[in-house]
CSV table of C-alpha atoms in Angstrom, one decimal:
chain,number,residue,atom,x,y,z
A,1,UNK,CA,70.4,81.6,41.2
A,2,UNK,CA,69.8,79.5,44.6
A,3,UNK,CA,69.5,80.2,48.0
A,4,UNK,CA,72.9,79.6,48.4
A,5,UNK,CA,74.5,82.4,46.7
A,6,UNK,CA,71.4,84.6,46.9
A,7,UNK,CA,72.3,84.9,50.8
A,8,UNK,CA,76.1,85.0,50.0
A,9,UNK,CA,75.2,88.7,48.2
A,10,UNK,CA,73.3,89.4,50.8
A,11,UNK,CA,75.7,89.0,53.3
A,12,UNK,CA,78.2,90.7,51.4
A,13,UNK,CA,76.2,93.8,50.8
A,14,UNK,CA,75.4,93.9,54.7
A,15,UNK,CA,79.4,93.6,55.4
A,16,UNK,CA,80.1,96.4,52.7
A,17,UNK,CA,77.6,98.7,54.1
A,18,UNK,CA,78.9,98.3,57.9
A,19,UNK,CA,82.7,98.5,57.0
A,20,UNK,CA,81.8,101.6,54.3
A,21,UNK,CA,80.0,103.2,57.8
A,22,UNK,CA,82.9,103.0,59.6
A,23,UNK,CA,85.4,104.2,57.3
A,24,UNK,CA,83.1,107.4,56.7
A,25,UNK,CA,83.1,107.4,60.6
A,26,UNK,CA,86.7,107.6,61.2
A,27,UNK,CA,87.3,109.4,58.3
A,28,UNK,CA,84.8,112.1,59.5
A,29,UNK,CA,86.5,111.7,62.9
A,30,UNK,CA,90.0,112.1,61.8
A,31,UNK,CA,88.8,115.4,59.7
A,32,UNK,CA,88.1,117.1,63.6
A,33,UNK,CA,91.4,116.7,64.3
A,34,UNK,CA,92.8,117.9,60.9
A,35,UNK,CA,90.4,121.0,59.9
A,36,UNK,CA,91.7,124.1,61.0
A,37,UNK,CA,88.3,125.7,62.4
A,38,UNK,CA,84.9,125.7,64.1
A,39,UNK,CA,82.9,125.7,60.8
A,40,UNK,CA,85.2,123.7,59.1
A,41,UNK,CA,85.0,120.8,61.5
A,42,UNK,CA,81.6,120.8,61.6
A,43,UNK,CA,81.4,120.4,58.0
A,44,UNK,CA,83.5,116.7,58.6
A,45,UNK,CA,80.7,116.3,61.2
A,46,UNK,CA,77.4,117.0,60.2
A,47,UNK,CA,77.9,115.3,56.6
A,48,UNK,CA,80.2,112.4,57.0
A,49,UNK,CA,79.0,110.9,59.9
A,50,UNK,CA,75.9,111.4,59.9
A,51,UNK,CA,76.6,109.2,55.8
A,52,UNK,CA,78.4,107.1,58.2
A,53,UNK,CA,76.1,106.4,61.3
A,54,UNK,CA,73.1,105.7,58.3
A,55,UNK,CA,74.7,103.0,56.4
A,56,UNK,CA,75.6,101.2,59.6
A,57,UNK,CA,71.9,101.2,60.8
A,58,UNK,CA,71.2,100.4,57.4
A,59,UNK,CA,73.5,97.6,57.4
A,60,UNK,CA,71.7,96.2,60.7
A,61,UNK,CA,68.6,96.5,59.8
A,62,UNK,CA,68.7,94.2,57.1
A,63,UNK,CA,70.9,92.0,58.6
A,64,UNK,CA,68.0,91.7,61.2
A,65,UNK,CA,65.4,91.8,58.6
A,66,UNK,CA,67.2,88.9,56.4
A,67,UNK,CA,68.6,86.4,58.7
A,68,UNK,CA,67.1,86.7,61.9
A,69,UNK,CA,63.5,87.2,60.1
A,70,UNK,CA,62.6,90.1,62.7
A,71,UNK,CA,61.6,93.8,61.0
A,72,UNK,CA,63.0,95.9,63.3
A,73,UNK,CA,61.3,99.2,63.4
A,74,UNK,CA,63.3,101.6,65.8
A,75,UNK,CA,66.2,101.2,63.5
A,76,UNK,CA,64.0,102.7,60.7
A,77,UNK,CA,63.3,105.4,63.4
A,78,UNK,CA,66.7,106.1,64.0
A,79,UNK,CA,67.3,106.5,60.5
A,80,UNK,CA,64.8,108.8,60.4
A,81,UNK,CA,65.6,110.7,63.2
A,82,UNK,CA,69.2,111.2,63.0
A,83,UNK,CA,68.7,112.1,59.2
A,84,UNK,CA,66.0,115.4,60.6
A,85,UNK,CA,68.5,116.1,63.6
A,86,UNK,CA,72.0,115.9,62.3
A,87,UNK,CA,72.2,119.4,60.1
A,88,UNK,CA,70.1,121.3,62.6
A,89,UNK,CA,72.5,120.4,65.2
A,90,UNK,CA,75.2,121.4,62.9
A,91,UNK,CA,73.2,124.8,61.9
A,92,UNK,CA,72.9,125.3,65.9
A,93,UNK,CA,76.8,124.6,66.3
A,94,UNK,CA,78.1,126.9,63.8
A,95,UNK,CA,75.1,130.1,64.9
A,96,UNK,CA,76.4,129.6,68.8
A,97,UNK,CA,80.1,129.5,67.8
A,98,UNK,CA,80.0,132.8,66.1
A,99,UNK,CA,77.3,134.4,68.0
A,100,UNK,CA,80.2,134.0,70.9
A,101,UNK,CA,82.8,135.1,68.2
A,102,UNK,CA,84.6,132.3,67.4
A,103,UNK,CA,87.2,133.5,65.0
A,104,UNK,CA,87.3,132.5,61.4
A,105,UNK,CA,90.7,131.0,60.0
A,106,UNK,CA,92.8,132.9,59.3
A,107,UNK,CA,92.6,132.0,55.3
A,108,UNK,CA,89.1,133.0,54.9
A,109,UNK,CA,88.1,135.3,52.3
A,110,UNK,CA,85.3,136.7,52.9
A,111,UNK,CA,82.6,137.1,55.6
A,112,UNK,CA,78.9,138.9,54.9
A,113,UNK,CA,77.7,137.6,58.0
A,114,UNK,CA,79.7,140.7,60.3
A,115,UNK,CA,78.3,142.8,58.9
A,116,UNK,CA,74.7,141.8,59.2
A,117,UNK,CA,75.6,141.2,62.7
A,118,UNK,CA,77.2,144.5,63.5
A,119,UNK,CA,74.2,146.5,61.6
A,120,UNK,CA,71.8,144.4,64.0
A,121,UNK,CA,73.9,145.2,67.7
A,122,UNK,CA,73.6,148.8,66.1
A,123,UNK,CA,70.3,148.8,65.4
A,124,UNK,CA,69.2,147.5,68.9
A,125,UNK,CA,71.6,149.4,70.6
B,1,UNK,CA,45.7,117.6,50.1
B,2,UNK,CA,44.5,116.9,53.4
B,3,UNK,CA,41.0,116.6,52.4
B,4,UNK,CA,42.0,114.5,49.5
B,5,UNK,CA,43.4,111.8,51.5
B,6,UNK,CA,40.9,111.5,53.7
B,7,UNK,CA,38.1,111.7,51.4
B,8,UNK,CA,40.3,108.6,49.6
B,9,UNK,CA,40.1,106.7,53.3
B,10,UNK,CA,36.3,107.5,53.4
B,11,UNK,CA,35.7,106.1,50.3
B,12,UNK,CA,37.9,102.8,51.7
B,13,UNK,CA,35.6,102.6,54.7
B,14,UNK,CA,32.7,103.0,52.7
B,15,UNK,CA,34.1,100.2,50.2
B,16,UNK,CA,34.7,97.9,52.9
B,17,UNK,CA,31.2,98.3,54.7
B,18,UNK,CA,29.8,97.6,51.3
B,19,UNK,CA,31.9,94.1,50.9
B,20,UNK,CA,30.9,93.2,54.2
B,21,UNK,CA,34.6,92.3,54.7
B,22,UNK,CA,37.2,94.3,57.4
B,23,UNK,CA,40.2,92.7,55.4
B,24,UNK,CA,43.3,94.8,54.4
B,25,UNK,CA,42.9,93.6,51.1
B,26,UNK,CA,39.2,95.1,51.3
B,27,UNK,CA,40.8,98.0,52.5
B,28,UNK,CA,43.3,98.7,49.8
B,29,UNK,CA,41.0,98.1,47.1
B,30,UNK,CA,38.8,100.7,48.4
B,31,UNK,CA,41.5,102.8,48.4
B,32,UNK,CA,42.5,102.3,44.9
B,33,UNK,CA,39.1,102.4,43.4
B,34,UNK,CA,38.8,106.3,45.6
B,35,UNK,CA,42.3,107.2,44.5
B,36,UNK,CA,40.8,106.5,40.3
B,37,UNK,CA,37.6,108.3,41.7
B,38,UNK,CA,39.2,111.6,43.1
B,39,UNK,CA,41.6,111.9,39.7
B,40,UNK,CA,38.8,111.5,37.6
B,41,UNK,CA,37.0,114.5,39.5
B,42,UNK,CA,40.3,116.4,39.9
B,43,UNK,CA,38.8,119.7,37.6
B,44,UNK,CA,36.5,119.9,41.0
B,45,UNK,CA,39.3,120.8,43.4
B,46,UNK,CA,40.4,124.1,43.7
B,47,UNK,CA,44.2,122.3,44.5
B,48,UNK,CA,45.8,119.5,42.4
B,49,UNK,CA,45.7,116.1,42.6
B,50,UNK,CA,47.3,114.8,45.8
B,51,UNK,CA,49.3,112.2,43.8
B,52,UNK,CA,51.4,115.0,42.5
B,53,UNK,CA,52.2,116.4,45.7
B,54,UNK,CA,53.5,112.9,47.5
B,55,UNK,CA,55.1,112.3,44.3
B,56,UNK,CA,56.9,115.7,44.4
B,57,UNK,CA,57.6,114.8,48.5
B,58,UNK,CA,59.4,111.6,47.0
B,59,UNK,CA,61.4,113.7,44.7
B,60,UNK,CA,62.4,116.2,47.9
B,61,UNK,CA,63.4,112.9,50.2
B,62,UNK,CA,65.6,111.5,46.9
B,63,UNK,CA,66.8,114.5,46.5
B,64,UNK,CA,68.0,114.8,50.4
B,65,UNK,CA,69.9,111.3,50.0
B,66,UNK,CA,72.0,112.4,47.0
B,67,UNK,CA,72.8,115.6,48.2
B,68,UNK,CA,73.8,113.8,51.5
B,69,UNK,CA,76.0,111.1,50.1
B,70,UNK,CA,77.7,113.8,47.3
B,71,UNK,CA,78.5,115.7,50.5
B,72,UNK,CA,80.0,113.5,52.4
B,73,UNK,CA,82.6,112.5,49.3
B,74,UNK,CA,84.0,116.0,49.1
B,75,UNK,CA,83.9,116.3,52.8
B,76,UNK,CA,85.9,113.0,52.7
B,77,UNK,CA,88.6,114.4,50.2
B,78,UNK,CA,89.3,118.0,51.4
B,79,UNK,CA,90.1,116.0,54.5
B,80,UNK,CA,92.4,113.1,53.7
B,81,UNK,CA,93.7,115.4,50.8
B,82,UNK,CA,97.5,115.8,51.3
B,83,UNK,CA,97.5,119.6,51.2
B,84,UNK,CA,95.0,121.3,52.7
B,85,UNK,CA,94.2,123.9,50.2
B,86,UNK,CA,90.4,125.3,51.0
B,87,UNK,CA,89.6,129.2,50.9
B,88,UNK,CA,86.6,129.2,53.6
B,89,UNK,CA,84.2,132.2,53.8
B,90,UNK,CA,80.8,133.4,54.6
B,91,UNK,CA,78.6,134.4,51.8
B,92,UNK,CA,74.8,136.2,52.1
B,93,UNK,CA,72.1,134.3,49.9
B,94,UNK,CA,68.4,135.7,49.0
B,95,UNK,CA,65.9,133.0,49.1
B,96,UNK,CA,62.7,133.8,47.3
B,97,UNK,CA,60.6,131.6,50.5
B,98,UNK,CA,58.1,132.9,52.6
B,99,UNK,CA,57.1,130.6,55.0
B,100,UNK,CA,59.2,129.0,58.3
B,101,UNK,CA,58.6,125.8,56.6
B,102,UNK,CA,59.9,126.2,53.5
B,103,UNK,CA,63.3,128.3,55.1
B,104,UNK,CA,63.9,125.7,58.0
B,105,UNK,CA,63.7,122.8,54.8
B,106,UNK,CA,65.7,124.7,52.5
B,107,UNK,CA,68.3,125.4,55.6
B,108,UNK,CA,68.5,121.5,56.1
B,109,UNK,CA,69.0,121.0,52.7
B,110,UNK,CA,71.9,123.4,52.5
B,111,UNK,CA,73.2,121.9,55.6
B,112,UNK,CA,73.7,118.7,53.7
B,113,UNK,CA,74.9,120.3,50.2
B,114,UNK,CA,78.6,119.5,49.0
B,115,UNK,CA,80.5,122.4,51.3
B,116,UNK,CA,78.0,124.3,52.7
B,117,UNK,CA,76.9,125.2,56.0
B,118,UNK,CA,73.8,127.2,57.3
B,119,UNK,CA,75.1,129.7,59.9
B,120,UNK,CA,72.3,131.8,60.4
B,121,UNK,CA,69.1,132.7,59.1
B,122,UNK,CA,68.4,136.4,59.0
B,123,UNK,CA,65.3,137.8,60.9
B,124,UNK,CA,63.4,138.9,57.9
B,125,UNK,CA,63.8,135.1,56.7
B,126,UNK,CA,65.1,136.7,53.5
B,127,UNK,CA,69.0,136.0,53.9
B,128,UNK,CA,70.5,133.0,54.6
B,129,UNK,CA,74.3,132.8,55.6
B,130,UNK,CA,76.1,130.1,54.4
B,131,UNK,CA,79.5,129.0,55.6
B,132,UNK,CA,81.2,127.3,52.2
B,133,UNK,CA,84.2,125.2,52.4
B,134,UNK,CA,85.4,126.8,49.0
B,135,UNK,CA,84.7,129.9,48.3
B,136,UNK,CA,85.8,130.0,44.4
B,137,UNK,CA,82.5,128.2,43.8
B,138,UNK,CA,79.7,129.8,45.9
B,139,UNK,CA,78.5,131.3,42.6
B,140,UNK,CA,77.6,127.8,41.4
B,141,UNK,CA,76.1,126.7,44.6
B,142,UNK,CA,74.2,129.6,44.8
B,143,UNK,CA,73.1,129.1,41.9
B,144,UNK,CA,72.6,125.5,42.1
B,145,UNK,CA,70.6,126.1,45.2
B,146,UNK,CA,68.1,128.5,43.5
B,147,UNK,CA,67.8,126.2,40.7
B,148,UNK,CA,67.3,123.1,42.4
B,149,UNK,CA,66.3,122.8,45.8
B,150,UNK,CA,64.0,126.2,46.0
B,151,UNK,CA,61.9,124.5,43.2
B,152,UNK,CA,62.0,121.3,44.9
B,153,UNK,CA,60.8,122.9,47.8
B,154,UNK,CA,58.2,124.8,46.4
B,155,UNK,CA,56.7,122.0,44.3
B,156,UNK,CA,55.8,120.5,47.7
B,157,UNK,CA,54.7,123.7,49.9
B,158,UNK,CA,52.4,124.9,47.1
C-alpha cells in the first residue's frame, strides 16, 4: 500500500464521518418536530446529536491532524466536553419540564414519578 | 490509588536524578520500572493495584461510547419510522449506590442508554426516575442497568 491510496482511505473515512454527523444531526433535528412530547424530543436531542456533533469534531480533527499536520487540542476538548454536558443538560430539561407540569402524551402508560412528587408537596406542606 | 500514582512519579524523579538525564524517555522508564515495582509489592497496600482501577475507568469510558452510539440508532428509527408506535412512561428504579458520584455517573449513563431518560433523582439518592421511550421493555433495561452499568460503576468507585 502507498501513500497514494493510504491518504485516499483517509480522506474517505474523514468524508464518511462528517456526512454520517450530519445526517444524525438532521435526523435528530427532524425527530423535534415529529415527537409528540417534552421528554420525547429530548430523547432525539440528547442522543442523536450529541452522536452527531461528535463524529463531526471527530472528522475535523483528523482532517487537521492528517493533512494539515497540526494536533489540534480544543477539538479533543470539545469532544470531551460536550460528551460530560450533553445528558445532564437533557436530565435538567426533562426535571424543569415536569417540575412546571408539562403534561405527558397522552399515550403514556404509566407514570411513578406523580406520585413521588405529590407524597413530597404533602410532606412539606 | 492516589498514592499509587504518585509514589509511581516519585520513583520516575528518583530514576531520572539517578541517570543524570531530564529526558522523557528517562522519564518513562522510570515510570515503568516503579509501575513493575508497586505490583510486585501490591500484598502491602491495603487497596489494589492501581492498574486495575484505570483499566476498569477504560472499561466505564468504552462502555459510555457504545451505549451512546446504540442509542442514537433507536432514537434514529422510532423517529423516521413510518408509524409512530411508542408507549412512553415513567418508571421508579432502586439503585444499590451510595455516593453523589457514583448516582450523578450512573444518571449520565442512563441518559445515554437506548430509550431512556433520567428525570429526576429522588432525595434519598435511592430512586431514580427514568423516562423510557417504550415501556414494554423497562423490565429489560432495568435489568440491564443493574447488571451492567451499576457493576461498571462500582468497579471504579471502590
Amino acid at each position: 500500500m502507498n501513500a497514494g491510496t493510504m491518504s485516499m482511505i483517509i480522506e474517505w473515512l474523514v468524508a464518511l464521518l462528517i456526512l454520517f454527523g450530519a445526517l444524525l444531526s438532521g435526523l435528530s433535528s427532524f425527530g423535534l418536530v415529529r415527537l409528540p412530547d417534552v421528554y420525547l424530543r429530548s430523547h432525539a436531542a440528547t442522543k442523536s446529536a450529541t452522536l452527531g456533533v461528535l463524529c463531526i469534531l471527530t472528522g475535523a480533527f483528523l482532517y487537521f491532524m492528517l493533512f494539515l499536520d497540526q494536533i489540534s487540542a480544543k477539538l479533543l476538548l470539545g469532544i470531551v466536553f460536550i460528551f460530560i454536558t450533553s445528558p445532564i443538560a437533557g436530565h435538567l430539561n426533562g426535571r424543569a419540564a415536569y417540575r412546571t407540569g408539562v403534561p405527558l402524551w397522552e399515550k403514556s402508560v404509566q407514570d411513578d414519578l406523580k406520585d413521588a412528587l405529590k407524597r413530597e408537596r404533602d410532606a412539606q406542606s | 490509588m492516589a498514592i499509587q500514582i504518585l509514589l509511581n512519579l516519585c520513583i520516575a524523579l528518583l530514576w531520572m536524578f539517578l541517570n543524570n538525564s531530564a529526558s522523557a524517555s528517562q522519564f518513562l522508564m522510570g515510570y515503568l520500572i516503579g509501575l513493575i515495582f508497586i505490583g510486585a509489592l501490591r500484598r502491602f497496600w491495603p487497596q489494589p493495584f492501581y492498574v486495575q482501577k484505570i483499566w476498569a475507568i477504560v472499561k466505564l469510558l468504552v462502555l459510555f461510547l457504545k451505549e451512546l452510539i446504540l442509542s442514537s440508532f433507536s432514537v434514529i428509527r422510532q423517529v423516521i419510522r413510518p408509524k409512530l408506535n411508542i408507549r412512553p412512561g415513567i418508571f421508579a428504579y432502586t439503585t444499590n449506590l451510595k455516593t453523589d458520584w457514583e448516582v450523578t455517573l450512573l444518571s449520565c449513563l442512563i441518559c445515554l442508554t437506548p430509550g431512556t431518560l433520567t428525570l429526576e433523582v429522588s432525595r434519598d439518592q435511592r430512586t431514580l426516575y427514568i423516562h423510557a421511550m417504550d415501556m414494554d421493555d423497562a423490565e429489560v433495561i432495568s435489568q440491564q442497568i443493574k447488571d451492567s452499568f451499576e457493576k461498571a460503576i462500582v468497579e471504579v468507585t471502590r
